mmCIF file with all atom_site columns, C-alpha atoms in Angstrom:
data_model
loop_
_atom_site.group_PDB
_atom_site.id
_atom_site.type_symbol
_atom_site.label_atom_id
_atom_site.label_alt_id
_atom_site.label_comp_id
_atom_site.label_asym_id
_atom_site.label_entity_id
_atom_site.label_seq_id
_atom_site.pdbx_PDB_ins_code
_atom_site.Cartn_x
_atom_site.Cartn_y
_atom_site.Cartn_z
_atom_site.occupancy
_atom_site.B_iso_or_equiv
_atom_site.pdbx_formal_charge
_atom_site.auth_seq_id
_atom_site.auth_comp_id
_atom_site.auth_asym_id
_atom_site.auth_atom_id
_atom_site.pdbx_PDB_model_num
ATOM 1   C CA . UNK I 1 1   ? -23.433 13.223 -24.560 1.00 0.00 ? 448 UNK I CA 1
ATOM 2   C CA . UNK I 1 2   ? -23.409 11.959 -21.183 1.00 0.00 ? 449 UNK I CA 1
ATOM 3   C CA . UNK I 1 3   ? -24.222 12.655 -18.276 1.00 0.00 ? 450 UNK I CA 1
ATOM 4   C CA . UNK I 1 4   ? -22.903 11.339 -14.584 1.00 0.00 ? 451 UNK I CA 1
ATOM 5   C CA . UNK I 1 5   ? -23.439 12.140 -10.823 1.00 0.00 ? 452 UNK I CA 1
ATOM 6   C CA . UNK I 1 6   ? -20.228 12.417 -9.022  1.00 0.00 ? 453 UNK I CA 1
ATOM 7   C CA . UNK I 1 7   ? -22.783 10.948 -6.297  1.00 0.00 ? 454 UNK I CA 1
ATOM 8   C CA . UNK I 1 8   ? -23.646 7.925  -8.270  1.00 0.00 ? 455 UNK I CA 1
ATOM 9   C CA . UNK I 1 9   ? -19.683 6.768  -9.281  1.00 0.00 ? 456 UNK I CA 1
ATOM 10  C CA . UNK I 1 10  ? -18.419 4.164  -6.679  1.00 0.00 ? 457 UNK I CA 1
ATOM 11  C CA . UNK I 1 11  ? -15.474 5.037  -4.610  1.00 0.00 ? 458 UNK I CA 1
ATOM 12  C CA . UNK I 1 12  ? -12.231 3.067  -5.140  1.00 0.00 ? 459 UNK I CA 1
ATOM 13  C CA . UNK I 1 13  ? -9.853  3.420  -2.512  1.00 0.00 ? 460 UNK I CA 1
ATOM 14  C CA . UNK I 1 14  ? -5.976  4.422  -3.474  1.00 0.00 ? 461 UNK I CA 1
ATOM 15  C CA . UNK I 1 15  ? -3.947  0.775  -3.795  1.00 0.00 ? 462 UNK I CA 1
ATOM 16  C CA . UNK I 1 16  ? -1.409  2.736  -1.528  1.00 0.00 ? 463 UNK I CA 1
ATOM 17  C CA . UNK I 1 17  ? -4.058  3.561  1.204   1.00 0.00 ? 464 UNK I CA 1
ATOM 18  C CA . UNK I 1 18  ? -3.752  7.330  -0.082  1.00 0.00 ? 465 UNK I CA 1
ATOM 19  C CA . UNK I 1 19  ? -6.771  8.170  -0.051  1.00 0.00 ? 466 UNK I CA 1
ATOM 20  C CA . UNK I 1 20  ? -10.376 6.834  0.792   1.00 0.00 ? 467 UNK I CA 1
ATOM 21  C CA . UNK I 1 21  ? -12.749 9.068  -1.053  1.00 0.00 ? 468 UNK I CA 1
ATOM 22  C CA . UNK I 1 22  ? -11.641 8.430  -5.015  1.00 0.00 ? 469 UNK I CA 1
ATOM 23  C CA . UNK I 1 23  ? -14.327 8.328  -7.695  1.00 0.00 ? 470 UNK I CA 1
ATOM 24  C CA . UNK I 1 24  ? -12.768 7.985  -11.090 1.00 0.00 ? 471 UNK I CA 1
ATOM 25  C CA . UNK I 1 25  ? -14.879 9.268  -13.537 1.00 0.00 ? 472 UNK I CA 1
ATOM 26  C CA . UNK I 1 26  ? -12.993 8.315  -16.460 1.00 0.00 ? 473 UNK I CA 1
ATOM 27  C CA . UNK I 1 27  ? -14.186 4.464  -15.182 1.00 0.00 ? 474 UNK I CA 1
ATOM 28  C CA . UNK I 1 28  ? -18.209 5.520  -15.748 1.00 0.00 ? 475 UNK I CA 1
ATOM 29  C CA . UNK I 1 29  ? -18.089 7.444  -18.834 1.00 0.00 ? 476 UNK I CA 1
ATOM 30  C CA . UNK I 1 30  ? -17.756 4.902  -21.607 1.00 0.00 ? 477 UNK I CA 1
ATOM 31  C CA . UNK I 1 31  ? -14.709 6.353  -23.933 1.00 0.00 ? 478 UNK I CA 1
ATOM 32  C CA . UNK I 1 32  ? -13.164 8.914  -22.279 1.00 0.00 ? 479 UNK I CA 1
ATOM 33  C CA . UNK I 1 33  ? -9.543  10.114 -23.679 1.00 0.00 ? 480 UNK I CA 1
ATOM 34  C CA . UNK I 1 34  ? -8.316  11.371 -20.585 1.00 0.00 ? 481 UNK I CA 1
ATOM 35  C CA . UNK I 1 35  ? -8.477  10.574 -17.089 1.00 0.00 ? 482 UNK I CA 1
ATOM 36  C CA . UNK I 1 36  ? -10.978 12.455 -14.288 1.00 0.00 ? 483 UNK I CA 1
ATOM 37  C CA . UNK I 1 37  ? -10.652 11.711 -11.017 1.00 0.00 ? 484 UNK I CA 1
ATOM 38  C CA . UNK I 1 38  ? -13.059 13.052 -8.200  1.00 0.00 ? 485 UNK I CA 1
ATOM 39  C CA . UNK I 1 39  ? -10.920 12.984 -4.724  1.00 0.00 ? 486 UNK I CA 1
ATOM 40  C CA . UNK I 1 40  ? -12.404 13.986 -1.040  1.00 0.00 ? 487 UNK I CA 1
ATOM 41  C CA . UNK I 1 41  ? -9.485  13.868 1.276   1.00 0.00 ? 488 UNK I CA 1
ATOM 42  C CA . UNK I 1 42  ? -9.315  14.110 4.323   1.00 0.00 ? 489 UNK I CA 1
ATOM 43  C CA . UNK I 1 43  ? -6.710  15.706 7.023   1.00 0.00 ? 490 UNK I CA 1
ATOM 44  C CA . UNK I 1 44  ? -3.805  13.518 6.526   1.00 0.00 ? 491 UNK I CA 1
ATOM 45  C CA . UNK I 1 45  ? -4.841  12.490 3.111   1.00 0.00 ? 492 UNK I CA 1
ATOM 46  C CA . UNK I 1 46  ? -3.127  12.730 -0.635  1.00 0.00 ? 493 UNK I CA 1
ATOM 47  C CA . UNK I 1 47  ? -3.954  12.746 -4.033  1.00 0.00 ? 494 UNK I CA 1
ATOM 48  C CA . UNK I 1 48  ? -1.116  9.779  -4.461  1.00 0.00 ? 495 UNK I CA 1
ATOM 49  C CA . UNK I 1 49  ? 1.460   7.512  -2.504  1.00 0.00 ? 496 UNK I CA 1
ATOM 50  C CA . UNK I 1 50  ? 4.215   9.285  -2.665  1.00 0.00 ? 497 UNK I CA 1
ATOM 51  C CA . UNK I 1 51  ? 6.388   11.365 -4.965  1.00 0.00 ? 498 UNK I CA 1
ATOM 52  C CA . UNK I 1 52  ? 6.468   10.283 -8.357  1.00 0.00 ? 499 UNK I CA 1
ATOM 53  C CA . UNK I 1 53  ? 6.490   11.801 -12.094 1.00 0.00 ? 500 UNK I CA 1
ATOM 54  C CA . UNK I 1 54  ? 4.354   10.105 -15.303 1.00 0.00 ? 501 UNK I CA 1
ATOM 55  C CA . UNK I 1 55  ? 6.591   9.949  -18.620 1.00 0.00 ? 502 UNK I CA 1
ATOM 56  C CA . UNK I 1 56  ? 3.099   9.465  -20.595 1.00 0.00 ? 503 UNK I CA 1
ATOM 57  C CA . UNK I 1 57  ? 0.623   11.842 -19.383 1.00 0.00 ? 504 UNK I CA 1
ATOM 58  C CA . UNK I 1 58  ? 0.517   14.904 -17.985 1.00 0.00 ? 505 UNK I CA 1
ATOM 59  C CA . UNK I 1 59  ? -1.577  16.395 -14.499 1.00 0.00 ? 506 UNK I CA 1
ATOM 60  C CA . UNK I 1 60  ? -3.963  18.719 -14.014 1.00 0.00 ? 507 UNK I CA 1
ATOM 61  C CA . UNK I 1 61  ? -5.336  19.406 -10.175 1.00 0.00 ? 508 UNK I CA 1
ATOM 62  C CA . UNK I 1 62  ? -7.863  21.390 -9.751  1.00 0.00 ? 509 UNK I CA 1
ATOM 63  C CA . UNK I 1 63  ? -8.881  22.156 -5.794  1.00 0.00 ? 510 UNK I CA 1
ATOM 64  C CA . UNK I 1 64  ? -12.512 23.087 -5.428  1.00 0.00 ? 511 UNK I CA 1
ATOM 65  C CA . UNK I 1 65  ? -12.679 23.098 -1.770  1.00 0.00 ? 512 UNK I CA 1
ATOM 66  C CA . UNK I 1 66  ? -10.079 23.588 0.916   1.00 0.00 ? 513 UNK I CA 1
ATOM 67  C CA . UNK I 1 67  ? -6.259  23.771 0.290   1.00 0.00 ? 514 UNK I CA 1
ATOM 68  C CA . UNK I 1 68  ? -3.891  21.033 -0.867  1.00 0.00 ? 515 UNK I CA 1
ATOM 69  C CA . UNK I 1 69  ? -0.008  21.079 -0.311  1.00 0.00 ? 516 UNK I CA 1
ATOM 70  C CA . UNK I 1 70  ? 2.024   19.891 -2.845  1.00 0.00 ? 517 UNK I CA 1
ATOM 71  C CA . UNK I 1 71  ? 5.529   18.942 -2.567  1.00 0.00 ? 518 UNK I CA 1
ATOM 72  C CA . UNK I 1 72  ? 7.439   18.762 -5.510  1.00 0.00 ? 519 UNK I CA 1
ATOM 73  C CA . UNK I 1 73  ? 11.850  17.841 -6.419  1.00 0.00 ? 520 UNK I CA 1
ATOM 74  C CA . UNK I 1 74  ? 13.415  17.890 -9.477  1.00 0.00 ? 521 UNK I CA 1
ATOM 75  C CA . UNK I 1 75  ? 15.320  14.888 -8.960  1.00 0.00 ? 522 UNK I CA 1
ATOM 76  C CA . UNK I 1 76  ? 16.136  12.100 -6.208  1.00 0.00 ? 523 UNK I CA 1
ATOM 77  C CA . UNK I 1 77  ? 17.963  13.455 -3.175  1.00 0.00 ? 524 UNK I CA 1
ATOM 78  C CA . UNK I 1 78  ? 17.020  17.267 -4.028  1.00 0.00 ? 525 UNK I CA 1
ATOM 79  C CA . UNK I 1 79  ? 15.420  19.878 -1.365  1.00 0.00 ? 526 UNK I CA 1
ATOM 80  C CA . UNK I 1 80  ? 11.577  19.425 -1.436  1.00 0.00 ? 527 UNK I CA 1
ATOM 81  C CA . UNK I 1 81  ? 9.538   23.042 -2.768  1.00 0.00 ? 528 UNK I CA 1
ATOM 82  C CA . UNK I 1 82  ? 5.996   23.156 -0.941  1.00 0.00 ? 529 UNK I CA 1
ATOM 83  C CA . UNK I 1 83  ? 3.084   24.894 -2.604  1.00 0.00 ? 530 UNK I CA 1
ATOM 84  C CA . UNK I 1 84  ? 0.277   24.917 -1.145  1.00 0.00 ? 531 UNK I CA 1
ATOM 85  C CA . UNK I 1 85  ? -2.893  25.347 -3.907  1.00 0.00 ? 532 UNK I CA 1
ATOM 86  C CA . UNK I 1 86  ? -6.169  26.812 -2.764  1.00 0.00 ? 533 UNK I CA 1
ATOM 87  C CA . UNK I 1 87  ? -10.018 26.779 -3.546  1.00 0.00 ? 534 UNK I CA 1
ATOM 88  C CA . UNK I 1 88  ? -10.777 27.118 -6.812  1.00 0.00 ? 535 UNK I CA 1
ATOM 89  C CA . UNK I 1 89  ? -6.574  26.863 -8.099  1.00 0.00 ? 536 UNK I CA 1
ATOM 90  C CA . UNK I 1 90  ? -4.879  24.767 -10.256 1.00 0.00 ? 537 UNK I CA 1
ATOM 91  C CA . UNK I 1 91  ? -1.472  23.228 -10.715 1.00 0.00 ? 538 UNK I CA 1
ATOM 92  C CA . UNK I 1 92  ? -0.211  21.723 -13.364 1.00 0.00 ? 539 UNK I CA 1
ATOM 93  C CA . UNK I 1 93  ? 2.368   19.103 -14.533 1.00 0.00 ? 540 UNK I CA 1
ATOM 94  C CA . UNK I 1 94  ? 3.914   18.046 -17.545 1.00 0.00 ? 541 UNK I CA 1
ATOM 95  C CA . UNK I 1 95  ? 4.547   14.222 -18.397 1.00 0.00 ? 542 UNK I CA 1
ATOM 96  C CA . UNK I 1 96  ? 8.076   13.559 -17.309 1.00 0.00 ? 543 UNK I CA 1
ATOM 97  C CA . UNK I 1 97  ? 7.966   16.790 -15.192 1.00 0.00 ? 544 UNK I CA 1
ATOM 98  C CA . UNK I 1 98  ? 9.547   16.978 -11.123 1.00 0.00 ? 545 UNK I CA 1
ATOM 99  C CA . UNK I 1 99  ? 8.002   14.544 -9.349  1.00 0.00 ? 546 UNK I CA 1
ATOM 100 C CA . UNK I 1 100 ? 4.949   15.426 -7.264  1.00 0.00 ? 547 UNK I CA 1
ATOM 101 C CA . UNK I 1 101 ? 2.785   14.546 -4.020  1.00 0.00 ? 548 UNK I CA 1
ATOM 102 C CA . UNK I 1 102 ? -0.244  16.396 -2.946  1.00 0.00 ? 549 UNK I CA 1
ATOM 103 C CA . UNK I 1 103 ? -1.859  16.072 0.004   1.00 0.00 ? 550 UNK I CA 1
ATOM 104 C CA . UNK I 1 104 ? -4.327  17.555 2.615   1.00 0.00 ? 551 UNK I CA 1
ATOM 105 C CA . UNK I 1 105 ? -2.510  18.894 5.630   1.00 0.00 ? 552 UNK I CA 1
ATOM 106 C CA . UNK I 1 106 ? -4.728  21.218 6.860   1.00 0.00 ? 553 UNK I CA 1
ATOM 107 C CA . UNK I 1 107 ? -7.491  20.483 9.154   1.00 0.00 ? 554 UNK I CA 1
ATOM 108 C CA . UNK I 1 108 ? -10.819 20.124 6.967   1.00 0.00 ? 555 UNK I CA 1
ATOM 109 C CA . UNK I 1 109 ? -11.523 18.462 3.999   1.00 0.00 ? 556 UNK I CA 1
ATOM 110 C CA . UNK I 1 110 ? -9.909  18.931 0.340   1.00 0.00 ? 557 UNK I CA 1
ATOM 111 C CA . UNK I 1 111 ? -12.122 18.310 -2.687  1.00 0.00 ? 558 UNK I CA 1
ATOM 112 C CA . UNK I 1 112 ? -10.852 18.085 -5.519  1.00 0.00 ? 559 UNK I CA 1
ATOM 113 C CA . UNK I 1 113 ? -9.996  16.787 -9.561  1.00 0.00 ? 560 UNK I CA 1
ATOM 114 C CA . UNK I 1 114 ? -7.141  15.295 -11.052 1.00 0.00 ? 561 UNK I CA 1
ATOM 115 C CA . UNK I 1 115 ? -7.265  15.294 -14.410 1.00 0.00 ? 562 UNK I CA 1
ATOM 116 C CA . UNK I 1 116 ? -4.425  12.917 -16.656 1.00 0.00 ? 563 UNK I CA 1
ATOM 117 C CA . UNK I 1 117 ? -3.880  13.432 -20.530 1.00 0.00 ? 564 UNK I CA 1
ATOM 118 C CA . UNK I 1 118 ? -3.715  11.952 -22.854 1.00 0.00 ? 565 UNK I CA 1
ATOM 119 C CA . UNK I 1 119 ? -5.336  8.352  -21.670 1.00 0.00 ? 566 UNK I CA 1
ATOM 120 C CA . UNK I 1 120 ? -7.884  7.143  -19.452 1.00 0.00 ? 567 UNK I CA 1
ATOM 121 C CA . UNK I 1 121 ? -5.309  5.909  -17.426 1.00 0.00 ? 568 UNK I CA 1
ATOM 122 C CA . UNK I 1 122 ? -1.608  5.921  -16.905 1.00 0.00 ? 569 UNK I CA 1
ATOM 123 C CA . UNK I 1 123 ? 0.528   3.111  -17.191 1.00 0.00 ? 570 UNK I CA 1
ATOM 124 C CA . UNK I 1 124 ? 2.454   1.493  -14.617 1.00 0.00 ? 571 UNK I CA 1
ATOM 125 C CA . UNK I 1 125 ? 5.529   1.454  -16.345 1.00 0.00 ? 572 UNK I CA 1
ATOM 126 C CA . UNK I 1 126 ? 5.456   5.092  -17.128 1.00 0.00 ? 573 UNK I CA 1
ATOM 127 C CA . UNK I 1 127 ? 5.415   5.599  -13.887 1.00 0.00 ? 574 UNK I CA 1
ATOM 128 C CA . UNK I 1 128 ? 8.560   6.582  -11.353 1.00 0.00 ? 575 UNK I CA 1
ATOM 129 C CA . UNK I 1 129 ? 8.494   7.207  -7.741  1.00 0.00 ? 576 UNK I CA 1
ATOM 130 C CA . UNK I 1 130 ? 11.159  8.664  -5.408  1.00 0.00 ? 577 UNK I CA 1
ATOM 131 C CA . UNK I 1 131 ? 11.714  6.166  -2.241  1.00 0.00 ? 578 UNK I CA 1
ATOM 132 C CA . UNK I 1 132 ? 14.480  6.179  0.529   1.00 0.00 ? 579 UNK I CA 1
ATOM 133 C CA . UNK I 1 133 ? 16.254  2.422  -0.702  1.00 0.00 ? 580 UNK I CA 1
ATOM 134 C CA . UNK I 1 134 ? 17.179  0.676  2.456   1.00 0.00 ? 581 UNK I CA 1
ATOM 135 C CA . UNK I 1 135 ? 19.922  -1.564 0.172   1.00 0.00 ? 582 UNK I CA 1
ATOM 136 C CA . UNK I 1 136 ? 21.110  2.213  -1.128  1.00 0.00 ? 583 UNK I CA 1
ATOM 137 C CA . UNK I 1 137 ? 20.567  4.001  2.101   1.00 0.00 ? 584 UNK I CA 1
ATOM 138 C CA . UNK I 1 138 ? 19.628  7.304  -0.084  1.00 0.00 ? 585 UNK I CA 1
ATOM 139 C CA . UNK I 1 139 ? 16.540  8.206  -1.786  1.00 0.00 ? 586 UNK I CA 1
ATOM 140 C CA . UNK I 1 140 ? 16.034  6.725  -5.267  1.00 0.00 ? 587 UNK I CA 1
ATOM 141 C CA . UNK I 1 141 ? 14.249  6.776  -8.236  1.00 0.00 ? 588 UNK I CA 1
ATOM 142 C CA . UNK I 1 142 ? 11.771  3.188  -8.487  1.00 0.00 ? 589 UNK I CA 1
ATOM 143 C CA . UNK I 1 143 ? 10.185  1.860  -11.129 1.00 0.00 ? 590 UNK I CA 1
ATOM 144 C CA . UNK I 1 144 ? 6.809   0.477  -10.485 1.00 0.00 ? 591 UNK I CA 1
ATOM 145 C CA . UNK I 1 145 ? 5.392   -2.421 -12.379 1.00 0.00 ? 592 UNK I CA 1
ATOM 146 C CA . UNK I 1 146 ? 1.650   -3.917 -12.048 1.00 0.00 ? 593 UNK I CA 1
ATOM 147 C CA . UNK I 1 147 ? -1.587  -5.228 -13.647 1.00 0.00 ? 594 UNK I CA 1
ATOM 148 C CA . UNK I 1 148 ? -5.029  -3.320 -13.950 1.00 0.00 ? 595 UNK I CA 1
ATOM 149 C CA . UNK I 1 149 ? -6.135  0.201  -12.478 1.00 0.00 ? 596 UNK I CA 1
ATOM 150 C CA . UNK I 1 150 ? -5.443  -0.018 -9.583  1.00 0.00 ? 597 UNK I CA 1
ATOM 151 C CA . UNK I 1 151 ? -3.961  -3.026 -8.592  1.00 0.00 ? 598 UNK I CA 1
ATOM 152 C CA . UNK I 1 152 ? -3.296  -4.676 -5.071  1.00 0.00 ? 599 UNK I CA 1
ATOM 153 C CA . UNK I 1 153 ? 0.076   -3.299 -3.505  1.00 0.00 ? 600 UNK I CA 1
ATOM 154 C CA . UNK I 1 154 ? 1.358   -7.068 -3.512  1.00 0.00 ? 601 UNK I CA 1
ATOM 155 C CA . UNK I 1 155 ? 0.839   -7.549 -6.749  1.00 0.00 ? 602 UNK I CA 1
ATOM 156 C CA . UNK I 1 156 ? 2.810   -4.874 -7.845  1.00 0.00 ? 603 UNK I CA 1
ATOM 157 C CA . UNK I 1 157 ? 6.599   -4.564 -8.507  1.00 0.00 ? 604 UNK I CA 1
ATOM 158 C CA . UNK I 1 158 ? 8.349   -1.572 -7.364  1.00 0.00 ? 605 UNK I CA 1
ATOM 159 C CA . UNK I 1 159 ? 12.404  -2.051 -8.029  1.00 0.00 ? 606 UNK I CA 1
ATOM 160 C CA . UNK I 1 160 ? 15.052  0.446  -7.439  1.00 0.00 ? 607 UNK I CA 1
ATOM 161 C CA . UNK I 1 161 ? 16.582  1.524  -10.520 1.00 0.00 ? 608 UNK I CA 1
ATOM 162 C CA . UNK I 1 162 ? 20.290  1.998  -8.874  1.00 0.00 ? 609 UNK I CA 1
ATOM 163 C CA . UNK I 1 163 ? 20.794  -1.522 -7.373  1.00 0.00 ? 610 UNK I CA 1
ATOM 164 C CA . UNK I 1 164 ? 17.894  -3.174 -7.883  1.00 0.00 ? 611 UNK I CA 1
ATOM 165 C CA . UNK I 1 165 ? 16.236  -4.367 -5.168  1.00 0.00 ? 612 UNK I CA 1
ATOM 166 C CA . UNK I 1 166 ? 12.652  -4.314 -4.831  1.00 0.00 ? 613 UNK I CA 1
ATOM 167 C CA . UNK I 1 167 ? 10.375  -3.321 -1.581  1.00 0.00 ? 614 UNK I CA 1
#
């Protein structure tokens, strides 16, 4: 057993500037086989950087406070579906499901959990984002590529799987 103050777990900032108020649990519990995240957001906020979908774990938010709006497509150039997720909801995502942003766009705070399986972490590579390619002039599907947790946004790669190029 043990036991942690959500209090007591340093904040890490989203790589993306998502997000200020992060604590990842999963980082001060020795062990862990999934991923807890602790998130405060404020208005403007989100949960991520963008729209993306994980091929090797699957989401669970959980808003305890306040209500989150959650865009979701099924694919890159489809029509966005909003859903906006309440105090004490859920929503829930399978590994490789649509890909997904949530974010705060109301005017108090969101608290909140995301909660990744199976893993204390993601990986990079498992990860794809949707992002308007200036070379393609559509939205695309990008693969992201990058070192640690959460690394610095220069030190990651993030290529556009139709032509290539890379932002």
């Amino acid at each position: 057993m043990e036991r942690v103050s959500i209090d007591e777990v340093d904040a890490v900032p989203h790589f993306m500037g998502a997000n200020t108020h992060r604590k990842p649990l999963s980082r001060a519990i020795e062990g862990m086989g999934f991923a807890a995240t602790y998130l405060e957001l404020d208005p403007g906020e989100a949960f991520s950087g963008g729209l993306h979908t994980h091929t090797d774990q699957e989401e669970l938010f959980v808003v305890l406070e306040g209500t989150a709006t959650w865009e979701t497509k099924a694919e890159a150039g489809a029509e966005p579906t909003l859903t906006e997720v309440g105090p004490m909801e859920a929503i829930h995502f399978d590994a490789d499901d649509v890909y997904q942003t949530g974010r705060n766009e109301s005017d108090g705070v969101v608290r909140g959990l995301a909660i990744g399986v199976p893993g204390s972490r993601h990986t990079w590579e498992a990860t794809e984002a949707l992002v308007d390619c200036e070379t393609c002039g559509e939205e695309t599907v990008f693969t992201l590529e990058g070192e640690g947790r959460m690394p610095d946004i220069e030190e990651m790669t993030i290529s556009c799987t139709e032509c290539g190029s890379e932002l």
